[in-house]
CSV table of C-alpha atoms and ligand atoms in Angstrom, one decimal:
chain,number,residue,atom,x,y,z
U,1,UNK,CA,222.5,132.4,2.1
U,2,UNK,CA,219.8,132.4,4.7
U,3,UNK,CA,218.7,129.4,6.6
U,4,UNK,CA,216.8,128.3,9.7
U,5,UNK,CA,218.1,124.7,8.6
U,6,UNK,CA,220.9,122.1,10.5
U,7,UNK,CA,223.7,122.7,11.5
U,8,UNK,CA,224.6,119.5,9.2
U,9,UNK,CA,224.0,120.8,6.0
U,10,UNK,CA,224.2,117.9,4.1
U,11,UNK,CA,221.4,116.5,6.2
U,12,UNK,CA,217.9,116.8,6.2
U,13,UNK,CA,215.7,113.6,5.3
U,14,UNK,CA,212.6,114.9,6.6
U,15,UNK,CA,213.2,117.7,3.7
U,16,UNK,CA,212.7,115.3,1.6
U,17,UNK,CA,209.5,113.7,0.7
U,18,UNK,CA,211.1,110.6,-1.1
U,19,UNK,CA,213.1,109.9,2.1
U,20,UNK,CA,212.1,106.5,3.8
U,21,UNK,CA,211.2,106.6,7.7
U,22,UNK,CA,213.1,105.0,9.9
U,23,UNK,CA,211.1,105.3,13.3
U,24,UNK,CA,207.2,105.5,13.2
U,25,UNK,CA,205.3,106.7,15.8
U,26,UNK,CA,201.8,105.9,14.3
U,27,UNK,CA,199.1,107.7,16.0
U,28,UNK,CA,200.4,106.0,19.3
U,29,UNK,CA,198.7,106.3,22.7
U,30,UNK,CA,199.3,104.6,25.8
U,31,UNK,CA,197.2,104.9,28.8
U,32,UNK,CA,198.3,103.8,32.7
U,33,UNK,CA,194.8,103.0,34.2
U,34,UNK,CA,192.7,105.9,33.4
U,35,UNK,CA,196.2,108.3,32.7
U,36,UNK,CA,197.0,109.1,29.5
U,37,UNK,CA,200.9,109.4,29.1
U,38,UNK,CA,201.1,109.5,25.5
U,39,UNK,CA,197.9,110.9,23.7
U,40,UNK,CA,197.6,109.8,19.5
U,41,UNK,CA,201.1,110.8,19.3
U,42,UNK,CA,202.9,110.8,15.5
U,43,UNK,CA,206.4,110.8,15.0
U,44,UNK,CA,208.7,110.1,12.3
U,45,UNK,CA,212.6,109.8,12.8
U,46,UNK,CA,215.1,108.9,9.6
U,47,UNK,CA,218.3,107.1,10.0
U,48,UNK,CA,221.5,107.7,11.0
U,49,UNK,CA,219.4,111.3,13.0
U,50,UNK,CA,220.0,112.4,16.3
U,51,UNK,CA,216.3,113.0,17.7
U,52,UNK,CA,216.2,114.4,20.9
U,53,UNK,CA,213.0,114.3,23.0
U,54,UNK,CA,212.4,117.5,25.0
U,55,UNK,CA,210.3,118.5,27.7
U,56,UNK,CA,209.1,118.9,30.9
U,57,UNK,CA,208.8,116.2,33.7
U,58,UNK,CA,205.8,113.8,33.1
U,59,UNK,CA,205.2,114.8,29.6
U,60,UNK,CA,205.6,111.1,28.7
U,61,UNK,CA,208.7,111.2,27.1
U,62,UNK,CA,210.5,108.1,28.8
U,63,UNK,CA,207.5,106.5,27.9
U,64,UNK,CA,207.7,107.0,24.4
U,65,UNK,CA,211.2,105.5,24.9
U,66,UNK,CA,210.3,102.5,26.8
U,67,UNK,CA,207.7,101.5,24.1
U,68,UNK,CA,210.2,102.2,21.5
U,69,UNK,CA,212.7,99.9,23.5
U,70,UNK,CA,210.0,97.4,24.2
U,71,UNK,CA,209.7,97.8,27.8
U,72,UNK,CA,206.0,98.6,27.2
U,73,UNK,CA,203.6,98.2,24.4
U,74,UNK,CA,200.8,101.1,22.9
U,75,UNK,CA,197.1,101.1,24.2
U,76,UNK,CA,196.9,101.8,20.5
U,77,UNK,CA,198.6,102.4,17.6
U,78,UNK,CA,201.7,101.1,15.8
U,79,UNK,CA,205.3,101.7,16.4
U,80,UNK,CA,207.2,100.8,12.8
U,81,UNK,CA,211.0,100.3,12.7
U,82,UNK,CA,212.3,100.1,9.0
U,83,UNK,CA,208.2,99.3,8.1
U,84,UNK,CA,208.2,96.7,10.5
U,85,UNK,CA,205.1,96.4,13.5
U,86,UNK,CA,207.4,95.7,16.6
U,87,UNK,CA,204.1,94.6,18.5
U,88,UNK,CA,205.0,91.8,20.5
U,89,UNK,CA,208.4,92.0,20.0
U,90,UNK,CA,210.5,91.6,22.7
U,91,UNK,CA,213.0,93.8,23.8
U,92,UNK,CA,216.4,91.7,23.1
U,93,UNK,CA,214.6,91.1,19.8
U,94,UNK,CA,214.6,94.5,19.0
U,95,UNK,CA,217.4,96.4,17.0
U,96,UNK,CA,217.7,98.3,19.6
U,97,UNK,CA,219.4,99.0,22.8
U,98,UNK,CA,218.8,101.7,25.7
U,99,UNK,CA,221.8,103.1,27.1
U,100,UNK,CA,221.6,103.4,31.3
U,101,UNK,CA,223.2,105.9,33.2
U,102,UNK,CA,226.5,105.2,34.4
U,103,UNK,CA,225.4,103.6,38.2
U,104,UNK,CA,223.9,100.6,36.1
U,105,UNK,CA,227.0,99.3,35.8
U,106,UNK,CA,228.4,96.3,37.2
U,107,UNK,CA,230.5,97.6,40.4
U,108,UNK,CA,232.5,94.6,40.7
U,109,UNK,CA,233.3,93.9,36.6
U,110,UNK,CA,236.1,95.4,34.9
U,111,UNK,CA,235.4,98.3,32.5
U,112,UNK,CA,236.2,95.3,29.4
U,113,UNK,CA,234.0,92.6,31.6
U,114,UNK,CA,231.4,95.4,31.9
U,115,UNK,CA,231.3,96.2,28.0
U,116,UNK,CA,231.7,92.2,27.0
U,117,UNK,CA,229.0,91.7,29.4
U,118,UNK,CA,225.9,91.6,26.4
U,119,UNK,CA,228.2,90.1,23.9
U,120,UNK,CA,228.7,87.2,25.9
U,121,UNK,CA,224.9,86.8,26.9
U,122,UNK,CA,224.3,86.8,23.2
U,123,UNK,CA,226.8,83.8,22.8
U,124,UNK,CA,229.1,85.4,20.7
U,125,UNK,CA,232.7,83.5,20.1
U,126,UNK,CA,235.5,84.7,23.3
U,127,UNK,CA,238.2,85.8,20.6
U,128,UNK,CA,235.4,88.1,18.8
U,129,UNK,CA,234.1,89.5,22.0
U,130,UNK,CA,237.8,90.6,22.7
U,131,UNK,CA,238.3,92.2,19.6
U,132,UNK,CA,235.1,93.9,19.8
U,133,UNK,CA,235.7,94.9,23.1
U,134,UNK,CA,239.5,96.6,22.1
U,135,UNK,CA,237.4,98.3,19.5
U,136,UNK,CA,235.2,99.7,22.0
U,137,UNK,CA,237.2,100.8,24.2
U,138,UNK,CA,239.3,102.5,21.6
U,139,UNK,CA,236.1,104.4,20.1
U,140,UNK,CA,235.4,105.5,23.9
U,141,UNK,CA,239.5,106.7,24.5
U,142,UNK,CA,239.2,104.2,27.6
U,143,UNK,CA,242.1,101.5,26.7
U,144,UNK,CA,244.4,102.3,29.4
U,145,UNK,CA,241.5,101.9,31.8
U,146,UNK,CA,240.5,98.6,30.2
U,147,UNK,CA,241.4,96.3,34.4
U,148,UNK,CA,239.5,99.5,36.3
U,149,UNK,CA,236.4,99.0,38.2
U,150,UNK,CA,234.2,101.8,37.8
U,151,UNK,CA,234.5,103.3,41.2
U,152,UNK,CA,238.3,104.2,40.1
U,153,UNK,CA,236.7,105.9,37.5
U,154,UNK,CA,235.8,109.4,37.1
U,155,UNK,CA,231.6,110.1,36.8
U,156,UNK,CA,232.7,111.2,32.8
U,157,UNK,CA,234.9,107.8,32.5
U,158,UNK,CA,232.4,105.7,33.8
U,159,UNK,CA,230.0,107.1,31.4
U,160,UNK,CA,231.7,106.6,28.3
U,161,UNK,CA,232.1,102.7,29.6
U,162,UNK,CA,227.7,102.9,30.2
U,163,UNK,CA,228.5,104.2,26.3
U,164,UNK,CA,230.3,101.6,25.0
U,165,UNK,CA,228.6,98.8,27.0
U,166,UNK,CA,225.6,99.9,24.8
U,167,UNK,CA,226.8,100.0,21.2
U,168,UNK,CA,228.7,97.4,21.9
U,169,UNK,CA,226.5,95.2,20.5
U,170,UNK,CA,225.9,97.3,17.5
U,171,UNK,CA,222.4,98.5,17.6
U,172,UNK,CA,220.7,100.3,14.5
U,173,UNK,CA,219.1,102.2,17.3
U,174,UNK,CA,220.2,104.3,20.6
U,175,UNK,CA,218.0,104.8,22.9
U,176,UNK,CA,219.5,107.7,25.5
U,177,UNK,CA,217.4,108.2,28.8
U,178,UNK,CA,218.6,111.7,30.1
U,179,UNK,CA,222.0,110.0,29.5
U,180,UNK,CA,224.3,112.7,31.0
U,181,UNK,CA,222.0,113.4,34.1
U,182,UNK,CA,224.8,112.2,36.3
U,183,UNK,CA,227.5,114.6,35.3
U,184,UNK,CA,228.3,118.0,36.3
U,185,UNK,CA,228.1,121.1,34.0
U,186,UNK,CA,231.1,121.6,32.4
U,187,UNK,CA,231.7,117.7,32.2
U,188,UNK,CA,228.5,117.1,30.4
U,189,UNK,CA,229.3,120.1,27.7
U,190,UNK,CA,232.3,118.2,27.0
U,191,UNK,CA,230.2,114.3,26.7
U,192,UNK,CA,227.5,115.8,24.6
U,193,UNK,CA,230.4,116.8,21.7
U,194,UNK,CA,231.7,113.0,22.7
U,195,UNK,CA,228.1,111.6,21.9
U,196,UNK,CA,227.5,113.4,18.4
U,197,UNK,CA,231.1,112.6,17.6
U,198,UNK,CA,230.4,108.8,18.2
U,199,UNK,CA,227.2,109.0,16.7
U,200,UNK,CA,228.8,110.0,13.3
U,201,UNK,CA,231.2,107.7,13.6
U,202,UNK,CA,229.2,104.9,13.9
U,203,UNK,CA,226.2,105.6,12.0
U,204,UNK,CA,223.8,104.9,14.3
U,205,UNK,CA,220.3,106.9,14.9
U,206,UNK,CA,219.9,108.2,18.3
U,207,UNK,CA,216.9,108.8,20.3
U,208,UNK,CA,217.9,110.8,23.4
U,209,UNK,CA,215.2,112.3,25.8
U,210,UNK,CA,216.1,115.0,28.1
U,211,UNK,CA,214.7,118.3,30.3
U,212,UNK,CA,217.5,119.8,29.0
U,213,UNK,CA,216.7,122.4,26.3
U,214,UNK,CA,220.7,123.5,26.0
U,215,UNK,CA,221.5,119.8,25.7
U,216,UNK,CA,219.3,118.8,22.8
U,217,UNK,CA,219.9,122.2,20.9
U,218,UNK,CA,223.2,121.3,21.0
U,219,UNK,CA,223.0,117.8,19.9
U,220,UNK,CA,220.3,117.1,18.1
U,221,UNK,CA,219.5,117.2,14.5
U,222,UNK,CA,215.7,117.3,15.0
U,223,UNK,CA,214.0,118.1,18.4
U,224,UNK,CA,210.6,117.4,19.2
U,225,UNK,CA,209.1,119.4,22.1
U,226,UNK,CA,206.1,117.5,24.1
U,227,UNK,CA,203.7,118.4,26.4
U,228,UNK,CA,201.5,117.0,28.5
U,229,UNK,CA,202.0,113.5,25.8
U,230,UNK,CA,201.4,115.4,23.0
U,231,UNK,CA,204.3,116.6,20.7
U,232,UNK,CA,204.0,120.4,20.0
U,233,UNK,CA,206.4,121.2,17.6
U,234,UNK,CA,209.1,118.8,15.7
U,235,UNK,CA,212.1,120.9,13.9
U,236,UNK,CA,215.3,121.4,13.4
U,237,UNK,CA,216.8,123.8,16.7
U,238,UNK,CA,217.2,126.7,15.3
U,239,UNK,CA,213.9,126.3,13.6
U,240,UNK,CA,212.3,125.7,17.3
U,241,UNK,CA,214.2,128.3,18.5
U,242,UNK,CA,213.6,131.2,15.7
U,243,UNK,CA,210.5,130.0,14.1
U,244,UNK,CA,208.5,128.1,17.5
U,245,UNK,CA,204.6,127.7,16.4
U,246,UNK,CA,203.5,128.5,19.6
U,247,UNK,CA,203.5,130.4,22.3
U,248,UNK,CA,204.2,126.9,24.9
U,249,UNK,CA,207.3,126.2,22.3
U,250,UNK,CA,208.4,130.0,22.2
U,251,UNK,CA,207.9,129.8,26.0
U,252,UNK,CA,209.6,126.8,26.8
U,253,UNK,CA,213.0,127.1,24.9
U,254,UNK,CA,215.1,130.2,25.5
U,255,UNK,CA,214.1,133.8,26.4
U,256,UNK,CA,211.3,135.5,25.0
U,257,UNK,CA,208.9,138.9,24.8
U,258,UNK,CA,205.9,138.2,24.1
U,259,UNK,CA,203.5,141.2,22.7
U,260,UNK,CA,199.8,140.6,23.1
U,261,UNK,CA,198.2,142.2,20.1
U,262,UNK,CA,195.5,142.0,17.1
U,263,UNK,CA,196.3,141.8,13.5
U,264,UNK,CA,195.4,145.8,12.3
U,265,UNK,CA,196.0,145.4,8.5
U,266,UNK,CA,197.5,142.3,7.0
U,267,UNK,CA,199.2,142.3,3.6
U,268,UNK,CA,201.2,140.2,1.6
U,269,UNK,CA,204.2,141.0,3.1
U,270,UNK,CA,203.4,143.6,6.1
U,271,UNK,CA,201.2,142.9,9.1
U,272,UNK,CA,200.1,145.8,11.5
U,273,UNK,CA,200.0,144.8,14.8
U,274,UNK,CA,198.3,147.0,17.4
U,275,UNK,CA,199.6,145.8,20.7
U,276,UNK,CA,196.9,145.2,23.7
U,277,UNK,CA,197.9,148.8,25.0
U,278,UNK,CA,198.3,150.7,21.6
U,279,UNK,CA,201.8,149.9,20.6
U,280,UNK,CA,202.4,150.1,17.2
U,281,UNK,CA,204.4,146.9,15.5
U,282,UNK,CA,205.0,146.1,11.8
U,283,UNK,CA,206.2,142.3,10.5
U,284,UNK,CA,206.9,141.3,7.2
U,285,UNK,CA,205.4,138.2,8.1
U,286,UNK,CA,202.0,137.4,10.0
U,287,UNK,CA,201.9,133.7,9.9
U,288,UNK,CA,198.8,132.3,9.3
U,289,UNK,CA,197.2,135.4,11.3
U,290,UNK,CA,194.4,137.2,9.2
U,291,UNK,CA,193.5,140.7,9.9
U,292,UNK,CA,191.3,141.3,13.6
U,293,UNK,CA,192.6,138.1,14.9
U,294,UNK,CA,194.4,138.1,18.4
U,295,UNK,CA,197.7,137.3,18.4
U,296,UNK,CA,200.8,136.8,20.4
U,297,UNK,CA,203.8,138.5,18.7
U,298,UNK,CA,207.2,136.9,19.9
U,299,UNK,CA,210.4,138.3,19.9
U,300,UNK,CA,214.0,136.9,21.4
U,301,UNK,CA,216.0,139.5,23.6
U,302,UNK,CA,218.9,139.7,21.1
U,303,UNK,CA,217.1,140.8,18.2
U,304,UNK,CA,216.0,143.8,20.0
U,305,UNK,CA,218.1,146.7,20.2
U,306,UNK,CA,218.6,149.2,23.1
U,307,UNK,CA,219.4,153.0,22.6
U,308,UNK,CA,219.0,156.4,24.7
U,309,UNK,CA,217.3,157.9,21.2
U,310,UNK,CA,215.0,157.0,19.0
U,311,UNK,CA,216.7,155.0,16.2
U,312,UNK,CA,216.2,157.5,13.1
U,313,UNK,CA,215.6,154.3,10.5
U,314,UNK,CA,213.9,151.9,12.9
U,315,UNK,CA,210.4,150.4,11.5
U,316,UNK,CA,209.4,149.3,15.2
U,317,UNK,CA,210.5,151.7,17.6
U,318,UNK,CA,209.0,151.9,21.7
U,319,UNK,CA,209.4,154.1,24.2
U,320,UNK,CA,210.3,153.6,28.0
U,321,UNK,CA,212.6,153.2,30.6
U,322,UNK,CA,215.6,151.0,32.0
U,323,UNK,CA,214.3,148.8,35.1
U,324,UNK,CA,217.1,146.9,35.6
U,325,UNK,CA,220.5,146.2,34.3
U,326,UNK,CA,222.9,143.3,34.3
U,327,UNK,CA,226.2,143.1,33.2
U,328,UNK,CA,227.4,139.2,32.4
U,329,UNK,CA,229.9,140.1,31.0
U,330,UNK,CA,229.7,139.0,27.6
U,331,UNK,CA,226.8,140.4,27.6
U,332,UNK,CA,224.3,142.8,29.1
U,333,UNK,CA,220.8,142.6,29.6
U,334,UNK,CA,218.3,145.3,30.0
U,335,UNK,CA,215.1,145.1,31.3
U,336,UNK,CA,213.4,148.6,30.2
U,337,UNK,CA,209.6,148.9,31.1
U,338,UNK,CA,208.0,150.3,28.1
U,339,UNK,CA,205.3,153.2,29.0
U,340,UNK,CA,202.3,151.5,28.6
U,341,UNK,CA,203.9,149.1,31.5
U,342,UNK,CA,205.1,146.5,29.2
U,343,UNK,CA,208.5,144.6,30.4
U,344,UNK,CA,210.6,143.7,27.7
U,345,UNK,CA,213.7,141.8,27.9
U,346,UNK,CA,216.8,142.7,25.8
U,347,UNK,CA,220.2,141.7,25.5
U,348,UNK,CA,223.6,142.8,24.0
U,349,UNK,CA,226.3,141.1,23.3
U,350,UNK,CA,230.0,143.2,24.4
U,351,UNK,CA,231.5,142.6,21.2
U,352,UNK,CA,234.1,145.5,22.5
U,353,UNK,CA,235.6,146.3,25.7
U,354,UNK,CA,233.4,149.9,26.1
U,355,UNK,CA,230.3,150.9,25.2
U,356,UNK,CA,229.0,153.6,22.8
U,357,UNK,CA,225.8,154.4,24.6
U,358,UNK,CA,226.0,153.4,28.2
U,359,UNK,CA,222.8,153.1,29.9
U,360,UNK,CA,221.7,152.7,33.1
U,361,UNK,CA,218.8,152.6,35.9
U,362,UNK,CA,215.8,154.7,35.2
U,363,UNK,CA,217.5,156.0,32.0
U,364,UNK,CA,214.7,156.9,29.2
U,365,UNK,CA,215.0,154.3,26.6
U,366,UNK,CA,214.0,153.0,23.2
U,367,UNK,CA,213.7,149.5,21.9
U,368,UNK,CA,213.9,148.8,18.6
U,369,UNK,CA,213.8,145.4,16.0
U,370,UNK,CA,213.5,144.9,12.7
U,371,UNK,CA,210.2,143.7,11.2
U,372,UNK,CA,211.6,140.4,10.4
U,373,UNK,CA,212.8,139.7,14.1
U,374,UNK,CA,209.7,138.2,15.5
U,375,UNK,CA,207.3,135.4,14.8
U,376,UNK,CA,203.5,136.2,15.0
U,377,UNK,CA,201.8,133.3,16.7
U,378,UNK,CA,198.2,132.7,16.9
U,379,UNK,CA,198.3,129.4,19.3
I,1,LIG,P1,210.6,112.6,33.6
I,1,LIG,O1,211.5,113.6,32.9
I,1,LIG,O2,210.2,113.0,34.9
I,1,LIG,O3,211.2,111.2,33.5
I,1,LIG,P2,208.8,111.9,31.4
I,1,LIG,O4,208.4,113.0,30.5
I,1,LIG,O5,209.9,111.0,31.0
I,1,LIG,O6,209.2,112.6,32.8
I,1,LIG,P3,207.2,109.6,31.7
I,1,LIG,O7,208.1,108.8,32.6
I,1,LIG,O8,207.0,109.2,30.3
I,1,LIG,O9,207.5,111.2,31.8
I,1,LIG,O10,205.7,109.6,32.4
I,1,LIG,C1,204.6,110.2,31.8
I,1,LIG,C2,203.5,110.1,32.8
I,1,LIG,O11,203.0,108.8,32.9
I,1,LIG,C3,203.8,110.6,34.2
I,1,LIG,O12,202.7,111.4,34.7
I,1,LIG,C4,204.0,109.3,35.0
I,1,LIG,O13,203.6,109.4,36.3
I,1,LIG,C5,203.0,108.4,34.2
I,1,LIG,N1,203.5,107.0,34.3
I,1,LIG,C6,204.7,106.5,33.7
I,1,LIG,N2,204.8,105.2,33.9
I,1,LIG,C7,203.7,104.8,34.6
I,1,LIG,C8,203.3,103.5,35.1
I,1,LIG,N3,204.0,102.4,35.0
I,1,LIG,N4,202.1,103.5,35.8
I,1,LIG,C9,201.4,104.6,36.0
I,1,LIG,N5,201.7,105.8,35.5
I,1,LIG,C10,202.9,105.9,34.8
């Protein structure tokens, strides 16, 4: 079976049109002075997803949070949570809670006093914030650090406490602000498979926003990528990632080659593409590009293949020469500059321990792909 769906199979509300929204963004804009952060932006998120927010710094993102959360309200438009307007509704009002990274917690509280700290603001009985508090800290794997402050915590520890502190007071909503910012690489790999664990388990929808492309591919159910307060593309990962919509999306997650060309001949199911310095490229799927448009043909560096001869059965096969090679381990990249001066970028992985057809420096090359491995892109 092919697919360019979740990873959750069973998943996928925004498949399906009878499927009630859970989180509106409707036609939102919010304006600081003259600034616009956040330009007529529409959003829809379903329950129980993990959303992730992606982009670059000042693309509004936090600020799409912070009206979410309440902290500020839209120059115009509505924000909707389960159909309701929450225009003028107050933060602690809302069903919703913001989780802070790990230094806003209490220094001098206990990792239970930190976690029953919003319970007991909300006035709920002692003997139920203790037993809600056990239950946190068992759903976090911190009950042995229960009488810890957090500076006898690790910077992981202490975030699963900013975790549980909270969802301790059961939100419908999440809200994540770059939540693992504070940790260290391999430490924050390990949290984000914590985070989508918990976030099964409880049931919650989560709105994370992050820089991170790696962090909210591997997270997230749906992923919108904004620019510049606009959202650009909303999809699943691996549709972002195999299927962007445009060249800023292609551009901004992963690698990519990117072919400037015009639509030769278009078909039902072949498009000719002769490339801005006469390379020869066939699809079996131009998009919405019609014949003697311009267009941008994208393709990742995996799905093109590197050999010293011409591949006898390749559809899309170019000639040139290895620039530079580097060995990762497990994999290889090539850079090979193609003769009409084009770089392309290709990669393979080492699935055994030798190599067939070993190339190297200033080697003659060809790179071939398969029609299907690109997306045509006229944006
Ligand atoms: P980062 O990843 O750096 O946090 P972001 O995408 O979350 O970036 P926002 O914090 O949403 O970006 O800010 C979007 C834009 O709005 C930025 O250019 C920022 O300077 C501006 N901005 C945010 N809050 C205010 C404010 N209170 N007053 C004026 N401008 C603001």
């Amino acid at each position: 079976m092919k697919s360019l769906g979740s990873i959750r199979r069973d998943f996928a509300p925004w498949n399906d049109p009878s499927a009630k929204p859970y989180i509106q963004f409707d036609k939102v804009t919010k304006k600081f002075g003259d600034f616009t952060a956040v330009n007529n932006l529409s959003l829809t998120i379903f329950e129980r997803e993990f959303f992730a927010l992606l982009g670059a710094s000042g693309c509004g993102k936090s600020t799409l949070l912070r009206m979410l959360a309440g902290f500020e309200e839209p120059s115009a438009g509505r924000i909707l949570l389960d159909g309701q307007d929450l225009r003028g509704i107050p933060p602690y009002k809302r069903p919703v809670n913001m989780m802070f990274q790990s230094y806003a917690l209490f220094p001098h509280m206990t990792v239970e006093k930190n976690i029953a700290f919003g319970l007991k603001q909300e006035g709920m009985p002692g003997s139920d914030i203790d037993k809600r508090v056990a239950e946190m800290l068992k759903l976090v794997k911190l009950e042995q650090f229960a009488k810890r402050k957090p500076h006898q915590l690790s910077g992981g520890q202490r975030q699963r406490v900013a975790l549980a502190r909270s969802v301790a007071k059961r939100p419908k909503v999440l809200l994540l602000d770059e939540p693992l910012g504070a940790l260290d690489k391999k430490l924050r790999e390990e949290t984000q498979f914590e985070l989508m664990d918990l976030q099964q388990e409880l049931g919650l929808t989560f709105v994370v926003v992050t820089h991170d492309q790696e962090e909210a591919m591997t997270m997230a159910d749906r992923i919108a990528i904004m620019d510049k307060g606009e959202v650009m593309q909303v999809a699943t990962p691996a549709e972002i990632y195999e299927a962007p919509t445009s060249r800023f999306v292609a551009h901004f997650v992963g690698n990519v080659n990117m072919f400037e060309g015009r639509v030769a001949e278009r078909t039902a199911d072949t498009t000719r593409i002769t490339g801005a310095t006469g390379a020869q490229i066939v699809v079996d799927n131009g998009g919405a590009a019609t014949a003697g448009s311009d267009i941008v043909f994208a393709i990742r560096p995996e799905k093109i293949k590197v050999s010293s001869k011409k591949p006898a059965d390749a559809v899309n096969a170019l000639e040139g020469e290895v620039y530079d090679v580097a060995y990762l381990g497990d994999m290889t990249v090539y850079h090979i500059k193609l003769d009409d001066g084009q770089m392309v970028r290709a990669s393979a992985m080492n699935a055994s321990r030798v190599t067939e057809d070993p190339l190297t420096w200033n080697d003659r090359a060809w790179v071939s792909f398969r029609p299907d491995a690109g997306v045509v892109l006229t944006r």
